[in-house]
Amino acid sequence: MDQNRTWWKNALIYQIYPLSFKDSNGDGIGDIPGIISELDYIKDLGVDVIWLSPIYLSPMADNGYDISDYYKINPMFGTLSDVKRLLKEAHKRGLRVIMDLVVNHTSDQHIWFKHARQSLDNPYRDYYIWRDQPNDIASVFSGSAWTYDEKTKQYYFHLFASQQPDLNWDNPKLRHEIYQMINYWLDLGIDGFRLDVIDLIGKSIDDKRLADGPFLNERLKELKETCFEGRDIMTVGEMPGINIHRAKEITDEKNGFLNMTFQFAHVGLDEIPGQGKWALKKLNVKQLKQTFAQTQTEFKNGGWNSLFWSNHDQPRAVSRYGNDLKPYRKKSAQMLFTVLYSMKGTPFVYQGEEIGMTGIKFKDISSYKDIETINMYNDAIKQGKKIPEIMKSIYAKGRDNSRTPFQWNDKLNAGFGSDKPWLDVNPNYTYLNSVEDRVDSRGVFPYVKKFFQLRKKLPVFEKGNFELLLPNDSYLFAYTRSDDSDTILIVGNFDKKQHIYDLSKFRDYTPLLCNSSPIDFTKKTKISAYFAGVFKRK
Ligand code: TEU
Ligand code: CA
């Protein structure tokens, strides 16, 4: 992490969920050779960096976010030599590769945990968190965060599934092992890390300070000094539990610890506050705009931010914030790209987003594979909730929404692979697939590709100041970005209806890119359903 090199500020990052990207050997599971075979596709979009969700050895209770050996590659994804080939092939094309780093917890099948649970005085006991009595902290994946271990008659702590015991970051020996492992991967030539729930490593269990806990800064500092400093890499920390002020501190160019963080304020707006993600609330566009504006303001002078709608945990953006009905899908997907990625920050695109892939509604819970979804379902049934009500939450928020196999073409299994995929393909692949989308002049991919070319060309996208326009309007998301040489105007209509605006004060702006007929600024003008446009002051 060399703070003088800031290529990552203007880089386009593409997240690959290896299970679901491309299956090369017909076992129904995406793999590394599959990824290698599509590097040209990725490059063609204008991508600079690939982020791989975990490919380490894992019993896959949480699809790889439960690691049983940090040094081994999961054979279902390939071998270490496949990884080396991936690095070589990617670098050859000017693509960098970052890996997922999951160090808040391991799998319960990790050798450390297997040892740790043997006896109270086992040398690995203190690698994990044990108590005689549990407190009332709940697991993110339902139930208590404590599981009783029969053999040694204590409880171990797991903020996620019981198969994911939390590591004890208070233990310097454990920290040292982790740093060694991180340096092993960096020395191998990877270009950085996405750090899973890294705001949790500063926690203090007994006073229930979990996210952004009292030790976070010192831990991140040690991590930076021992592993990241002096290397030409990028780091992005997933931090669901910190506020934007802290995110700015943590990413400060001089005194910070990471290049950027993932912030979650905007993806929490369609849930009832305090009741968790499954308690659905209709999205208020005004609130969404204000949330973004706050973040943009906070990062005005220093720190750095990431921009994302979706990832492997979040539902598909077009189904959530846009409109996935046929007449609107492509336009609303293009609109979402335009308004999000014209802001200041590093853009992250999740696989399939570039062709406007949609969420999934499986009829029955038995088709779902995600541990969070299944645990919640079982819990809700026990509490007496009705199935249709539970399914409604799953349709809106379940993590399998974004995990269905990539839709490459209209052939068998959407061209994902020759055998039945591990998770069912979305039936809309017959018309929604990358072959179809890329030759379509109104396709999402062609628009997005042009958009990112434009974004790279004009420095105002990287550095320009953000100013929100029409803050109280419920349909239009409009703002300007300006630096010493340019001002650009960004307009997106979040509604399926057209609306009339007087934007005549922008009459000296010309269109750079629009997803339909540009706005006529000389008069009161109709802005069509899901319109998106970028304009520049003459
Ligand atoms: O997710 C962290 C996180 O906060 C999740 O609880 C997230 O909010 C949730 O999935 C939303 O439903 C990371 C990974 O991205 C996720 O896939 C893992 O399951 C989790 O950590 C545990 O490693
Ligand atoms: Ca495979």
Coordinates of C-alpha atoms and ligand atoms in Angstrom, one line a residue:
M1 CA 0.0 0.0 0.0
D2 CA 2.0 2.9 -1.3
Q3 CA -0.1 6.0 -0.8
N4 CA 1.8 7.8 -3.6
R5 CA 0.4 5.3 -6.1
T6 CA -3.3 6.0 -6.5
W7 CA -4.2 4.0 -9.6
W8 CA -7.0 2.3 -7.6
K9 CA -8.9 5.6 -7.4
N10 CA -9.7 5.5 -11.1
A11 CA -9.8 1.7 -11.5
L12 CA -12.9 -0.3 -12.4
I13 CA -13.3 -3.3 -10.2
Y14 CA -15.2 -6.4 -11.1
Q15 CA -16.3 -8.8 -8.5
I16 CA -16.3 -12.5 -9.4
Y17 CA -18.2 -15.0 -7.3
P18 CA -16.3 -18.1 -8.4
L19 CA -19.0 -20.6 -7.7
S20 CA -21.3 -18.9 -10.2
F21 CA -19.1 -17.4 -12.9
K22 CA -18.1 -20.1 -15.3
D23 CA -17.8 -23.9 -15.0
S24 CA -15.0 -25.3 -17.2
N25 CA -15.2 -29.0 -16.4
G26 CA -18.9 -29.7 -16.2
D27 CA -19.2 -30.4 -12.5
G28 CA -21.8 -27.7 -12.0
I29 CA -19.4 -25.4 -10.1
G30 CA -17.7 -22.4 -11.4
D31 CA -13.9 -22.6 -11.3
I32 CA -10.6 -20.8 -12.0
P33 CA -10.0 -22.2 -15.5
G34 CA -13.5 -20.9 -16.2
I35 CA -12.5 -17.4 -15.0
I36 CA -9.3 -17.5 -17.2
S37 CA -11.4 -18.4 -20.2
E38 CA -13.5 -15.2 -19.8
L39 CA -10.7 -12.7 -19.1
D40 CA -11.1 -11.2 -22.5
Y41 CA -14.8 -10.6 -21.8
I42 CA -13.9 -8.9 -18.6
K43 CA -11.2 -6.8 -20.2
D44 CA -13.6 -5.8 -22.9
L45 CA -15.9 -4.1 -20.4
G46 CA -13.0 -1.9 -19.3
V47 CA -12.2 -3.6 -16.1
D48 CA -8.9 -2.9 -14.3
V49 CA -9.1 -5.2 -11.3
I50 CA -10.8 -8.5 -10.5
W51 CA -11.9 -9.2 -7.0
L52 CA -12.3 -12.9 -6.3
S53 CA -14.6 -14.1 -3.5
P54 CA -12.8 -16.7 -1.5
I55 CA -11.3 -19.7 -3.3
Y56 CA -9.4 -21.2 -0.3
L57 CA -10.0 -24.6 1.1
S58 CA -13.4 -24.6 2.7
P59 CA -16.3 -27.0 3.7
M60 CA -18.5 -24.3 2.0
A61 CA -20.9 -23.8 4.9
D62 CA -20.9 -20.1 3.9
N63 CA -19.7 -20.6 0.3
G64 CA -16.0 -20.1 1.1
Y65 CA -16.3 -17.5 3.8
D66 CA -15.5 -20.3 6.2
I67 CA -11.9 -21.2 5.5
S68 CA -10.3 -24.4 6.7
D69 CA -6.8 -23.8 5.2
Y70 CA -5.7 -20.3 4.2
Y71 CA -2.8 -21.7 2.2
K72 CA -4.7 -24.2 0.0
I73 CA -7.0 -23.7 -2.9
N74 CA -10.3 -25.4 -2.8
P75 CA -10.1 -28.3 -5.3
M76 CA -13.6 -27.5 -6.6
F77 CA -12.2 -24.2 -7.9
G78 CA -8.8 -25.6 -9.2
T79 CA -5.2 -25.7 -8.0
L80 CA -2.5 -23.3 -7.0
S81 CA -1.0 -23.6 -10.4
D82 CA -4.4 -22.5 -11.8
V83 CA -4.2 -19.4 -9.6
K84 CA -0.7 -18.7 -10.8
R85 CA -1.9 -19.0 -14.4
L86 CA -4.8 -16.7 -13.6
L87 CA -2.4 -14.1 -12.3
K88 CA -0.2 -14.4 -15.3
E89 CA -3.0 -14.3 -17.8
A90 CA -4.7 -11.4 -16.0
H91 CA -1.5 -9.4 -15.7
K92 CA -0.7 -10.0 -19.3
R93 CA -4.0 -8.2 -20.1
G94 CA -3.3 -5.4 -17.7
L95 CA -5.8 -6.8 -15.2
R96 CA -4.9 -6.9 -11.5
V97 CA -6.3 -9.5 -9.2
I98 CA -7.3 -9.0 -5.6
M99 CA -8.4 -11.8 -3.2
D100 CA -10.8 -12.0 -0.4
L101 CA -9.3 -12.0 3.1
V102 CA -11.5 -13.6 5.7
V103 CA -9.8 -13.3 9.0
N104 CA -12.5 -12.4 11.5
H105 CA -13.3 -16.1 11.7
T106 CA -12.2 -19.5 10.2
S107 CA -14.2 -22.6 9.5
D108 CA -14.8 -25.0 12.4
Q109 CA -12.9 -27.5 10.2
H110 CA -9.7 -25.4 10.4
I111 CA -6.8 -27.3 12.1
W112 CA -6.5 -24.5 14.7
F113 CA -10.1 -24.9 15.8
K114 CA -9.9 -28.7 15.7
H115 CA -6.9 -28.4 18.1
A116 CA -8.5 -25.6 20.2
R117 CA -11.6 -27.6 21.1
Q118 CA -9.5 -30.5 22.4
S119 CA -8.8 -29.1 25.9
L120 CA -8.7 -25.9 27.9
D121 CA -4.9 -25.9 27.9
N122 CA -4.4 -26.7 24.2
P123 CA -1.9 -24.3 22.6
Y124 CA -4.5 -23.3 20.1
R125 CA -7.3 -22.7 22.6
D126 CA -6.7 -19.0 22.8
Y127 CA -6.8 -18.6 19.0
Y128 CA -10.6 -18.5 19.5
I129 CA -13.0 -17.0 21.9
W130 CA -14.3 -19.1 24.8
R131 CA -16.5 -18.3 27.8
D132 CA -18.1 -20.3 30.6
Q133 CA -21.3 -18.4 30.1
P134 CA -22.7 -16.8 26.9
N135 CA -24.0 -13.3 26.8
D136 CA -26.9 -12.2 24.7
I137 CA -25.1 -11.4 21.4
A138 CA -27.0 -12.8 18.5
S139 CA -25.5 -14.3 15.4
V140 CA -25.9 -12.5 12.1
F141 CA -27.2 -15.8 10.7
S142 CA -29.9 -16.3 13.4
G143 CA -29.8 -17.7 16.9
S144 CA -27.2 -17.0 19.6
A145 CA -23.6 -16.1 18.7
W146 CA -22.4 -18.7 21.2
T147 CA -22.3 -22.5 20.8
Y148 CA -21.7 -24.9 23.6
D149 CA -18.9 -27.3 23.0
E150 CA -19.5 -30.6 24.8
K151 CA -16.0 -31.7 25.2
T152 CA -14.5 -28.8 27.1
K153 CA -17.8 -27.5 28.5
Q154 CA -17.4 -23.9 27.3
Y155 CA -19.1 -21.8 24.7
Y156 CA -17.3 -20.5 21.6
F157 CA -18.1 -17.3 19.9
H158 CA -19.3 -17.0 16.3
L159 CA -20.8 -13.8 15.0
F160 CA -21.8 -15.7 11.8
A161 CA -22.7 -19.4 11.5
S162 CA -21.8 -21.9 14.2
Q163 CA -19.4 -23.3 11.6
Q164 CA -17.5 -20.0 11.6
P165 CA -15.8 -19.6 15.0
D166 CA -14.4 -16.1 15.5
L167 CA -10.6 -15.7 15.8
N168 CA -9.2 -14.1 19.0
W169 CA -7.4 -11.0 17.7
D170 CA -6.3 -10.2 21.3
N171 CA -3.8 -13.1 20.9
P172 CA -0.5 -11.8 19.4
K173 CA 0.5 -15.3 18.3
L174 CA -2.7 -15.6 16.2
R175 CA -2.1 -12.2 14.7
H176 CA 1.4 -13.2 13.7
E177 CA 0.1 -16.3 11.9
I178 CA -2.4 -14.2 10.0
Y179 CA 0.2 -11.7 8.9
Q180 CA 2.5 -14.5 7.7
M181 CA -0.3 -15.9 5.6
I182 CA -1.2 -12.4 4.2
N183 CA 2.4 -11.9 3.2
Y184 CA 2.6 -15.3 1.6
W185 CA -0.2 -14.3 -0.8
L186 CA 1.1 -10.9 -1.5
D187 CA 4.6 -12.3 -2.2
L188 CA 2.9 -14.7 -4.7
G189 CA 2.0 -11.6 -6.7
I190 CA -1.6 -10.8 -5.9
D191 CA -2.5 -7.2 -6.1
G192 CA -4.4 -6.7 -2.9
F193 CA -7.3 -7.7 -0.7
R194 CA -10.9 -7.1 0.0
L195 CA -11.0 -7.6 3.7
D196 CA -14.1 -9.4 4.9
V197 CA -15.9 -7.7 7.9
I198 CA -12.6 -6.3 9.0
D199 CA -14.3 -3.7 11.3
L200 CA -14.9 -6.7 13.6
I201 CA -11.3 -7.4 14.5
G202 CA -11.2 -4.6 17.1
K203 CA -14.1 -6.0 19.1
S204 CA -14.5 -6.3 22.8
I205 CA -16.9 -9.2 23.4
D206 CA -17.7 -8.7 27.1
D207 CA -18.9 -5.1 26.8
K208 CA -20.5 -6.0 23.5
R209 CA -18.6 -3.6 21.4
L210 CA -18.4 -5.5 18.1
A211 CA -18.3 -3.3 15.0
D212 CA -15.7 -0.6 15.1
G213 CA -14.5 -1.9 18.5
P214 CA -12.0 -0.2 20.8
F215 CA -9.0 -2.0 19.3
L216 CA -9.8 -1.5 15.6
N217 CA -7.3 1.3 14.9
E218 CA -4.3 -0.4 16.6
R219 CA -5.1 -3.7 14.8
L220 CA -5.4 -2.1 11.4
K221 CA -2.2 -0.1 12.0
E222 CA -0.3 -3.3 12.8
L223 CA -1.8 -5.0 9.7
K224 CA -0.8 -2.2 7.5
E225 CA 2.7 -1.9 8.9
T226 CA 3.4 -5.7 8.8
C227 CA 1.8 -6.5 5.5
F228 CA 0.6 -3.7 3.3
E229 CA 3.1 -0.8 3.5
G230 CA 5.5 -0.3 0.7
R231 CA 3.7 -2.6 -1.7
D232 CA 1.9 -1.5 -4.9
I233 CA -1.4 -3.1 -3.9
M234 CA -4.9 -2.0 -3.1
T235 CA -7.0 -2.7 0.0
V236 CA -10.7 -2.4 0.5
G237 CA -12.2 -3.1 3.9
E238 CA -15.7 -4.4 4.3
M239 CA -17.0 -2.4 7.2
P240 CA -20.8 -2.8 7.7
G241 CA -20.6 -1.4 11.2
I242 CA -18.8 1.9 10.9
N243 CA -20.0 5.4 10.2
I244 CA -18.8 7.6 7.3
H245 CA -16.7 9.8 9.6
R246 CA -14.7 6.7 10.8
A247 CA -14.5 5.4 7.2
K248 CA -12.8 8.7 6.3
E249 CA -10.3 8.4 9.1
I250 CA -9.5 4.8 8.3
T251 CA -8.9 5.7 4.6
D252 CA -7.0 9.0 5.3
E253 CA -4.1 9.3 2.9
K254 CA -1.6 10.0 5.6
N255 CA -2.8 8.4 8.8
G256 CA -5.3 5.9 7.5
F257 CA -4.9 2.1 7.2
L258 CA -6.7 1.0 4.1
N259 CA -7.3 2.5 0.7
M260 CA -11.1 2.4 0.9
T261 CA -14.0 0.8 2.7
F262 CA -17.4 -0.6 1.8
Q263 CA -20.1 1.4 3.5
F264 CA -23.6 0.1 3.8
A265 CA -25.9 3.0 4.7
H266 CA -27.5 3.1 1.2
V267 CA -28.3 -0.7 1.2
G268 CA -30.1 -0.4 4.5
L269 CA -32.7 2.0 3.4
D270 CA -35.2 -0.6 2.3
E271 CA -35.5 -2.3 5.7
I272 CA -37.4 -1.2 8.8
P273 CA -34.7 0.5 11.0
G274 CA -33.5 -1.7 13.8
Q275 CA -35.4 -4.8 12.6
G276 CA -32.8 -6.2 10.3
K277 CA -32.6 -6.9 6.6
W278 CA -35.7 -9.1 6.3
A279 CA -38.1 -6.5 7.6
L280 CA -39.1 -4.9 4.3
K281 CA -39.7 -1.2 3.7
K282 CA -40.3 0.6 0.5
L283 CA -37.2 2.5 -0.7
N284 CA -37.5 6.3 -0.5
V285 CA -35.5 7.8 -3.3
K286 CA -35.1 11.1 -1.5
Q287 CA -33.5 9.3 1.4
L288 CA -31.2 7.4 -1.0
K289 CA -30.0 10.6 -2.6
Q290 CA -29.4 12.2 0.7
T291 CA -27.5 9.3 2.0
F292 CA -25.2 9.4 -1.0
A293 CA -24.9 13.2 -0.7
Q294 CA -23.8 12.9 2.9
T295 CA -21.1 10.4 2.0
Q296 CA -19.9 12.5 -0.9
T297 CA -19.6 15.5 1.4
E298 CA -17.7 13.6 4.1
F299 CA -15.1 12.5 1.6
K300 CA -14.8 15.9 0.0
N301 CA -11.3 16.5 1.5
G302 CA -9.5 13.3 2.1
G303 CA -10.2 9.7 2.6
W304 CA -11.5 7.5 -0.2
N305 CA -14.8 5.7 -0.8
S306 CA -16.1 2.8 -2.9
L307 CA -19.2 2.8 -5.0
F308 CA -21.4 -0.3 -5.3
W309 CA -25.1 -1.3 -5.6
S310 CA -24.6 -5.0 -5.4
N311 CA -22.3 -7.9 -4.4
H312 CA -22.7 -11.5 -3.5
D313 CA -24.7 -10.6 -0.3
Q314 CA -26.9 -7.9 -1.8
P315 CA -29.8 -8.5 -4.2
R316 CA -29.5 -7.6 -7.8
A317 CA -29.6 -3.8 -8.3
V318 CA -32.0 -3.7 -11.3
S319 CA -34.6 -5.7 -9.4
R320 CA -34.1 -3.7 -6.2
Y321 CA -33.6 -0.1 -7.2
G322 CA -34.7 -0.2 -10.9
N323 CA -37.4 -2.2 -12.6
D324 CA -36.8 -5.7 -13.9
L325 CA -40.0 -5.8 -16.0
K326 CA -39.2 -6.1 -19.7
P327 CA -39.9 -2.6 -20.9
Y328 CA -37.8 -1.0 -18.2
R329 CA -35.0 -3.4 -17.3
K330 CA -32.2 -2.3 -19.6
K331 CA -33.0 1.4 -19.2
S332 CA -33.2 1.3 -15.5
A333 CA -30.0 -0.8 -15.3
Q334 CA -28.2 1.9 -17.3
M335 CA -29.7 4.6 -15.2
L336 CA -28.4 2.9 -12.0
F337 CA -24.9 2.6 -13.5
T338 CA -24.9 6.3 -14.5
V339 CA -26.1 7.8 -11.2
L340 CA -23.9 5.6 -8.9
Y341 CA -20.7 5.6 -10.8
S342 CA -20.6 9.2 -11.7
M343 CA -20.0 10.0 -8.1
K344 CA -16.6 10.2 -6.4
G345 CA -15.1 6.9 -5.5
T346 CA -13.9 3.6 -6.9
P347 CA -16.5 1.7 -8.9
F348 CA -17.2 -1.9 -8.1
V349 CA -19.4 -3.9 -10.5
Y350 CA -20.7 -7.3 -9.5
Q351 CA -20.7 -10.1 -12.1
G352 CA -23.8 -10.0 -14.3
E353 CA -24.7 -6.5 -13.3
E354 CA -23.1 -5.3 -16.6
I355 CA -25.8 -7.2 -18.6
G356 CA -28.6 -6.3 -16.2
M357 CA -29.1 -9.7 -14.5
T358 CA -32.1 -9.8 -12.2
G359 CA -33.1 -11.4 -8.9
I360 CA -34.6 -14.9 -8.5
K361 CA -37.8 -16.2 -7.1
F362 CA -37.6 -19.9 -6.5
K363 CA -41.0 -21.4 -5.6
D364 CA -39.8 -23.4 -2.7
I365 CA -37.2 -23.0 0.1
S366 CA -35.6 -26.3 -1.0
S367 CA -34.1 -24.6 -4.0
Y368 CA -32.2 -22.1 -1.9
K369 CA -28.6 -22.7 -0.8
D370 CA -27.6 -19.7 1.3
I371 CA -27.0 -20.5 4.9
E372 CA -28.3 -17.1 6.1
T373 CA -31.5 -17.5 4.1
I374 CA -32.1 -21.1 5.3
N375 CA -31.3 -20.3 9.0
M376 CA -33.7 -17.4 8.9
Y377 CA -36.4 -19.5 7.2
N378 CA -36.2 -22.2 9.9
D379 CA -36.2 -19.7 12.6
A380 CA -39.2 -17.9 11.2
I381 CA -41.1 -21.1 10.8
K382 CA -40.4 -21.9 14.5
Q383 CA -41.7 -18.5 15.5
G384 CA -44.9 -19.3 13.6
K385 CA -44.5 -17.0 10.6
K386 CA -46.4 -17.8 7.5
I387 CA -44.5 -19.2 4.5
P388 CA -45.7 -16.6 1.9
E389 CA -44.6 -13.8 4.2
I390 CA -41.1 -15.4 4.7
M391 CA -40.7 -16.0 1.0
K392 CA -41.5 -12.4 0.3
S393 CA -38.5 -11.3 2.4
I394 CA -36.4 -13.9 0.7
Y395 CA -37.4 -12.8 -2.8
A396 CA -36.5 -9.2 -1.9
K397 CA -33.3 -9.7 0.1
G398 CA -32.1 -13.3 0.0
R399 CA -28.4 -13.6 -0.9
D400 CA -29.1 -16.2 -3.6
N401 CA -30.6 -13.4 -5.7
S402 CA -27.2 -12.5 -6.8
R403 CA -25.6 -15.9 -6.7
T404 CA -27.5 -17.7 -9.6
P405 CA -25.1 -18.7 -12.4
F406 CA -23.9 -16.2 -14.9
Q407 CA -26.0 -16.1 -18.0
W408 CA -23.6 -16.4 -20.9
N409 CA -26.0 -17.4 -23.6
D410 CA -29.4 -19.0 -24.3
K411 CA -28.1 -22.6 -24.5
L412 CA -28.1 -25.4 -21.9
N413 CA -27.6 -24.0 -18.3
A414 CA -27.3 -20.5 -19.8
G415 CA -23.8 -21.5 -21.1
F416 CA -22.5 -21.6 -17.5
G417 CA -21.4 -25.3 -17.8
S418 CA -22.5 -28.6 -19.1
D419 CA -23.9 -30.1 -15.9
K420 CA -26.7 -29.0 -13.7
P421 CA -25.4 -26.0 -11.8
W422 CA -25.0 -26.0 -8.0
L423 CA -27.8 -23.3 -7.8
D424 CA -30.5 -23.1 -10.4
V425 CA -30.2 -20.7 -13.4
N426 CA -32.6 -17.9 -13.6
P427 CA -35.2 -19.0 -16.2
N428 CA -35.0 -15.6 -17.9
Y429 CA -31.6 -16.6 -19.5
T430 CA -33.4 -17.4 -22.7
Y431 CA -33.6 -13.7 -23.5
L432 CA -31.3 -12.2 -20.8
N433 CA -27.8 -13.3 -21.5
S434 CA -24.4 -11.8 -22.4
V435 CA -24.4 -12.8 -26.1
E436 CA -27.8 -11.3 -26.6
D437 CA -27.1 -8.1 -24.6
R438 CA -23.8 -7.3 -26.2
V439 CA -25.1 -7.3 -29.8
D440 CA -28.2 -5.2 -28.7
S441 CA -27.7 -1.5 -29.5
R442 CA -29.9 -0.8 -26.4
G443 CA -28.1 -3.5 -24.3
V444 CA -26.8 -2.8 -20.9
F445 CA -23.2 -3.9 -21.7
P446 CA -22.6 -1.6 -24.6
Y447 CA -23.9 1.4 -22.6
V448 CA -21.9 0.5 -19.5
K449 CA -18.7 0.1 -21.6
K450 CA -19.1 3.5 -23.1
F451 CA -19.9 5.0 -19.8
F452 CA -16.7 3.7 -18.2
Q453 CA -14.7 4.9 -21.2
L454 CA -16.1 8.3 -20.6
R455 CA -15.5 8.1 -16.9
K456 CA -11.8 7.3 -17.5
K457 CA -11.3 10.1 -20.0
L458 CA -12.6 13.0 -17.9
P459 CA -10.6 13.7 -14.7
V460 CA -13.7 15.5 -13.2
F461 CA -15.2 12.0 -12.5
E462 CA -12.3 11.2 -10.2
K463 CA -11.7 14.4 -8.4
G464 CA -14.6 16.8 -9.0
N465 CA -16.7 18.2 -6.2
F466 CA -20.2 16.8 -5.8
E467 CA -23.3 19.0 -5.5
L468 CA -26.8 17.5 -5.1
L469 CA -29.5 19.2 -7.2
L470 CA -33.3 19.0 -6.5
P471 CA -32.7 17.4 -3.0
N472 CA -36.5 17.2 -2.3
D473 CA -37.5 15.6 -5.6
S474 CA -38.7 12.0 -5.3
Y475 CA -37.9 10.8 -8.8
L476 CA -34.8 12.5 -10.2
F477 CA -31.4 11.9 -8.9
A478 CA -29.4 14.9 -10.3
Y479 CA -26.1 16.4 -9.3
T480 CA -23.1 18.1 -10.7
R481 CA -19.4 17.3 -10.4
S482 CA -16.9 20.1 -10.9
D483 CA -13.2 20.8 -10.9
D484 CA -11.1 23.7 -12.2
S485 CA -11.7 22.8 -15.9
D486 CA -15.1 21.1 -16.2
T487 CA -18.5 20.8 -14.8
I488 CA -20.7 17.8 -15.6
L489 CA -24.3 17.3 -14.8
I490 CA -25.7 13.8 -14.1
V491 CA -29.4 13.1 -14.3
G492 CA -31.3 9.8 -13.6
N493 CA -35.0 9.2 -13.3
F494 CA -35.8 6.5 -10.8
D495 CA -39.5 6.4 -11.9
K496 CA -41.3 4.3 -14.5
K497 CA -43.2 7.4 -15.4
Q498 CA -42.0 10.5 -17.2
H499 CA -41.9 13.7 -15.3
I500 CA -41.7 17.4 -16.4
Y501 CA -38.9 19.7 -15.2
D502 CA -37.7 23.1 -15.9
L503 CA -34.0 22.7 -16.3
S504 CA -33.4 25.7 -18.4
K505 CA -30.6 26.9 -16.2
F506 CA -28.5 24.1 -17.7
R507 CA -29.1 25.3 -21.3
D508 CA -25.4 25.6 -21.9
Y509 CA -24.8 21.9 -21.3
T510 CA -24.3 19.3 -24.0
P511 CA -24.9 15.6 -23.8
L512 CA -21.9 13.2 -23.5
L513 CA -23.9 10.0 -23.0
C514 CA -27.6 9.3 -22.6
N515 CA -29.6 6.1 -22.5
S516 CA -32.4 7.7 -24.6
S517 CA -33.1 11.0 -26.3
P518 CA -31.2 13.8 -24.5
I519 CA -32.9 16.4 -22.4
D520 CA -34.0 19.6 -24.2
F521 CA -32.8 22.2 -21.7
T522 CA -34.3 25.2 -23.6
K523 CA -37.8 24.6 -22.3
K524 CA -39.8 22.7 -19.8
T525 CA -38.9 19.2 -20.7
K526 CA -40.2 15.7 -20.2
I527 CA -37.7 13.3 -18.6
S528 CA -38.6 9.8 -19.7
A529 CA -38.9 6.7 -17.5
Y530 CA -35.5 5.6 -16.2
F531 CA -33.8 8.3 -18.3
A532 CA -30.1 8.6 -17.6
G533 CA -27.7 11.2 -19.0
V534 CA -24.3 12.8 -18.5
F535 CA -23.9 16.4 -19.7
K536 CA -21.0 18.8 -19.8
R537 CA -20.9 22.5 -19.5
K538 CA -19.8 24.1 -22.8
Ligands
TEU1 O1 -20.5 -10.2 5.0 C1 -20.6 -9.4 6.1 C2 -21.9 -9.0 6.5 O2 -22.0 -8.0 7.2 C3 -23.0 -9.8 6.2 O3 -23.7 -10.1 7.4 C4 -23.9 -9.2 5.3 O4 -24.4 -8.0 5.9 C5 -25.0 -10.1 5.1 O5 -24.5 -11.2 4.3 C6 -26.2 -9.5 4.5 O6 -27.2 -10.4 4.4 C7 -19.3 -10.9 4.8 C8 -19.4 -11.6 3.5 O7 -19.6 -10.7 2.4 C9 -20.5 -12.6 3.6 O8 -20.7 -13.3 2.3 C10 -20.2 -13.6 4.6 O9 -21.3 -14.5 4.8 C11 -19.9 -12.9 6.0 O10 -19.0 -11.8 5.8 C12 -19.2 -13.8 6.9 O11 -17.9 -14.1 6.4
CA2 CA -16.1 -26.7 -12.3

